[in-house]
Amino acid sequence: MRLRSGTFAACCVVIEVLGVALFLRGFFPTPVRSSSRTEHQAEPPAPEPSAGASSNWTKLPPPLFRKVVIMLIDGLRDDFVFGSKGVKFMPYTTYLVEKGASHSFVAEAKLPTVTMPRIKALMTGSLPGFIDVVRNLNSPAVLEDNVITQAEAAGKRIIFYGDETWVKLFPRHFVEYDGTTSFFVSDYTEVDDNVTRHLDKVLKRGDWDVLILHYLGLDHIGHVSGPSSPLIGHKLREMDSILMKIHTSLLSEERETLVPNLLVLCGDHGMSETGGHGASSVEELNTALILISSAFERKPGDIRRPKHVQQTDLAATLAIGLGLPIPGNSVGSLLFPTVEGRPVREQLRFLHLNAVQLSKLLQENVPSYTKEPGFEQFKMSERLHGNWIRLYLEENNSEVLFNLGAKVRRQYLDALRTLSLSLSRQVAQYDIYSMLVGTVMVLEVLALLLLSIPQALSSKAELEVPLWSPAFSLLFYLMFLVLSALHVIVCTSAESSCYFCGLSWLTAGGVMALISALLCAVVSALAKMFAAGKFLSKNPAHPKARWSELDVLILLGTMGHVLSLGASSFIEEEHQTWYFLINTLCLALCHEIYRNCFLRDDCEPQQCSHVEEGFVSTAPALQDRSIHCNMLEPHRVSKDPTSLDTLRGCEKWMVLASPWVILTCCRLLRSLNQTGVQWAHRPDLGHWLTSSDHKAALSLLAALSLIVIFALVQRRCSLTSKIAMALGLLGVYCYRAAIGNVLFPWQQDSKDISKGVIEARFVHVFVLGILFTGTKDLLKSQVIAADFTIKTVGLWEIYSGLVLLAALLFRPHNLPVLVFSLFIQTVMTQFIWKPLRHDAAEITIMHYWFGQAFFYFQGNSNNIATVDVSAGFVGLDTYMEVPAMFLTAFATFAGPVLWASHLVSFLSSETSSGSALGHACFCYALICSFPVSAYIILVTSLRYHLFIWSVFSPKLLYEGMHILITAAICAFFTAMDQTNAKS
Amino acid sequence: MKDTDIKRLLYAHLLCIFSIILSIFIPSFFLENFSILETHLTWLCICSVFVTAVNLVLYLVVKPNASSKRSSLSYKVTRFLKCCIYFLMSCFFFHVIFVLYGAPLIELVLETFLFAVILSTFTTVPCLCLLGPNIKAWLRVFSRNGVTSIWENSLQITTISSFIGTWLGAFPIPLDWERPWQVWPISCTLGATFGYVAGLVISPLWIYWNRKQLTYKNK
């Protein structure tokens, strides 16, 4: 079967996407689960152990507190309360921490430090899998056992005010709720006022048992202006006064009822030095946790440092406090100070309940649980506990009883700690079989792509894919049988859960058939290559293509980048790699240009030196190793004389200056957004612009950028899309003014901040209009085959529609990125690619490199926290999953996508060769799939690395998304290639 | 004739390497607390002076290129001044390139500039000694098939290996090993030095190895 190389590449990338998806499914482990999910309530609680004597405590202990108020402040990191900021801005809380009846802790959150998984962790006590981040935006209801469900089942009335994520997680648990949305990050007063306004009423009422408040303002301030902003202080003071109000109200109520209440102040995650969260820096992980209740006695002068505990410990503590069974999946251990004031028998009872629950979870998740040290410790303490109960019931000597009680307590605490630790470690269990199948698919595709390079990049841009030859089918059936047998064996013998085995037999069979077909294709391609190699060695007259310095640089750069992915620092600082590479690329281009300009005249007759023929025959072996060998090779014979000498004076100078202009642009962009980890705290232009003092400068810059974008884009559009573009860009500015990012000159202080939905939709309409016009032109060019210019215009219009969409979605301080991207594309097209006549492969790879660099210029990094989620809500009233996902993905990958679409429009406007698009598509697919495949193998081998969750996994998600986008781009390429072929 | 030339080249290069080694050890007799990493800037200055001096001496003693037609004093003086200006210009040029590569613009200016100086010493100074202030000749030497003698050939190799060394020297900077030599610009200057030394060692060997294949056409 003959395929065009573009089509072939697109098919390969699609298969690769399947492989990567399978790998990802296997790589991200499912969290530790108790098998008896919600039916858990039906089980009777574990009775008190007793050696011989029968205990009368078989029911759950009664609640310790009458009312519980949970005040959750989003992004409350520990030093906001316990540090100097706390002393300064939260006087009442500091007083409570230092002198009042309270226990304070530094609760360590686990990865990912994003709100929804953290809420789940707080309420279920389990560790949500990493993949929960991806589902963070469309939070599905919690089905696991959790404190809220238990409380509701026990007839407690729960009231909730705050982040609506809770309402989605617990849709029918609250008797009263008011959700605030967290999508408009720039709003940090109204979100909190919407919570506080209910407070006075609710505190007076007595018809509730649990009150949950989730304040978002602090986190919003962090996102907008960072943790050192003066706004933080105001917000903390506000929170302090709210805490005081709640506490005094609870205390006054206690005076009447004489039953203690509990007030919990906690944060869900911290805040990094730049104000984001999602990663694993200490500032993001450590949150404040304070339990306040008059039940906690404290002697005067008793100064305690906040102890480090796990965030998951809160669920168990709350369950005990409310007299509920501990959630089945909880891996936390009871915060012992909260029950310290109770009688010893009760203390031991609580500890025993917790230990029983943990050991049960361990039994269900670890096959060899009896060998776990925690389990042994638990069994021993249970035995001792029984003895203690017997002594207690026999009313033995109080001192012996006391000593034994202290010993049992210590043992229980040790057992709890060990159990909790070994359960947390269980989270990292990989589904190796699915991972393996995915890897095999990806590698086979990569091998196929690599083997078909010579054919696919030939001038015909077509290649033979052997699908129907008879020998091939025999091998295919054999392979298929062997693989199916393997599948059956693996799936029947596997102990742990496996996603791929869970698939239906038909699907699994299809995947197996695909794998064996790919293997056969690889084998036959190999065989063909060997045959061709033999043929070639017989006639040595075959002209070998020479490699220029640029090719060597491109090859080494790609290899170097792939190798660098093995080091966590290089992943964190990947932007540096790309900036470094494009700088070197520009310098190499500069060298090429200067040589062509100055040495064209006197180098023509090859007078300077020459290399003897004997050396030439040994040269090919050396040529790709180092650059200086290349220096000695003769000029590429095939290279056309460049058109540089035909340029006139002025234009020649422009050509000479262009690399330096591009380098300067890149340097400016680099200082716009500091990203990565090591230097992320450095001041950058982006922060300077977004701070509220420089709003005027930001407005000016945004307006200027929009004008330049129009100037650069309009020159190749049709009149209609020119007008649409102008109006659309105007709409972008109006949108930014409406949501309060920029100012109109006549409107100095805008008080009314709206969501800007109308303005954004106005722009969306123009984006769709321009895209539609472009598509129409493309279809027209297909019908009227002769008209070539219509197609060029159509492609450019699609490109400009994407530019308009990017302009709408980018934050205003990022608009210069778009401007420079367009500018660099113009300069390179005009002065570098056209005069130097690079071939399609080189141009493709340069586009890819620049696309990657622009991904980081936008402020992205290999860290989930830098994804600009707010882009997903531009022009949307409520959360809609599909458009929001699409917009966020586009805004994040705008750099690569825009460069790729520029590549399509540039290559099809160059009439020179028909196969250029096919070559470009093939190269793009190859260069994108190379890092993905290498990375998958690297991650598999580094799966027990210390940084696997904080550094390697987010990058893996980015790579997965990138290959998906590459597949879309390749499909677009292929479509264009097909129309090309027809016309 | 050719073998003696290669031998002279080898000795000259050994002298250069020796000067770099001296620049590491001699200052410690005169200066207290001298070490490459801690008093890096001092070392950069000293190394640069040593290498320049050795290159000048070699140029005067060996005289690799044919003596110029005119040898009046004024011509020599203008030539020398021109060379100085070229050297300064190359320092600024390298400084600009480092900033474009991401070196901080305002902080650490002295460090960046001294790095530019040492890289100029390794690359521009030999070029100036050998080719004189003649941009055309430089471009000729640094393009394919442009060399006309083993001296130019070795110049090409040492210069390019210095650049590659500098380029590779930037790689350890993002790593989180927290070593003293990862600080800007130490790893790059060390890379440049290693690259230069490697070029000095490799070029005579390479030329000796390929002496049969290499023929140079005289003008």
mmCIF file of C-alpha atoms in Angstrom, chain B residues 1-12 62 64 149-151 204 207:
data_model
loop_
_atom_site.group_PDB
_atom_site.id
_atom_site.type_symbol
_atom_site.label_atom_id
_atom_site.label_comp_id
_atom_site.label_asym_id
_atom_site.label_seq_id
_atom_site.Cartn_x
_atom_site.Cartn_y
_atom_site.Cartn_z
ATOM 1 C CA MET B 1 59.982 20.454 6.145
ATOM 2 C CA LYS B 2 56.500 19.512 7.121
ATOM 3 C CA ASP B 3 57.511 17.408 10.098
ATOM 4 C CA THR B 4 59.659 20.200 11.482
ATOM 5 C CA ASP B 5 56.722 22.543 11.122
ATOM 6 C CA ILE B 6 54.503 20.182 13.057
ATOM 7 C CA LYS B 7 57.184 19.844 15.699
ATOM 8 C CA ARG B 8 57.403 23.608 16.075
ATOM 9 C CA LEU B 9 53.632 23.756 16.333
ATOM 10 C CA LEU B 10 53.685 21.125 19.039
ATOM 11 C CA TYR B 11 56.321 22.974 21.083
ATOM 12 C CA ALA B 12 54.450 26.242 20.735
ATOM 13 C CA VAL B 62 58.341 31.771 15.437
ATOM 14 C CA PRO B 64 54.622 31.671 11.271
ATOM 15 C CA SER B 149 48.877 26.438 6.485
ATOM 16 C CA ILE B 150 49.123 24.123 9.449
ATOM 17 C CA TRP B 151 49.214 27.187 11.693
ATOM 18 C CA PRO B 204 49.166 18.949 16.407
ATOM 19 C CA ILE B 207 47.530 17.444 11.825
#
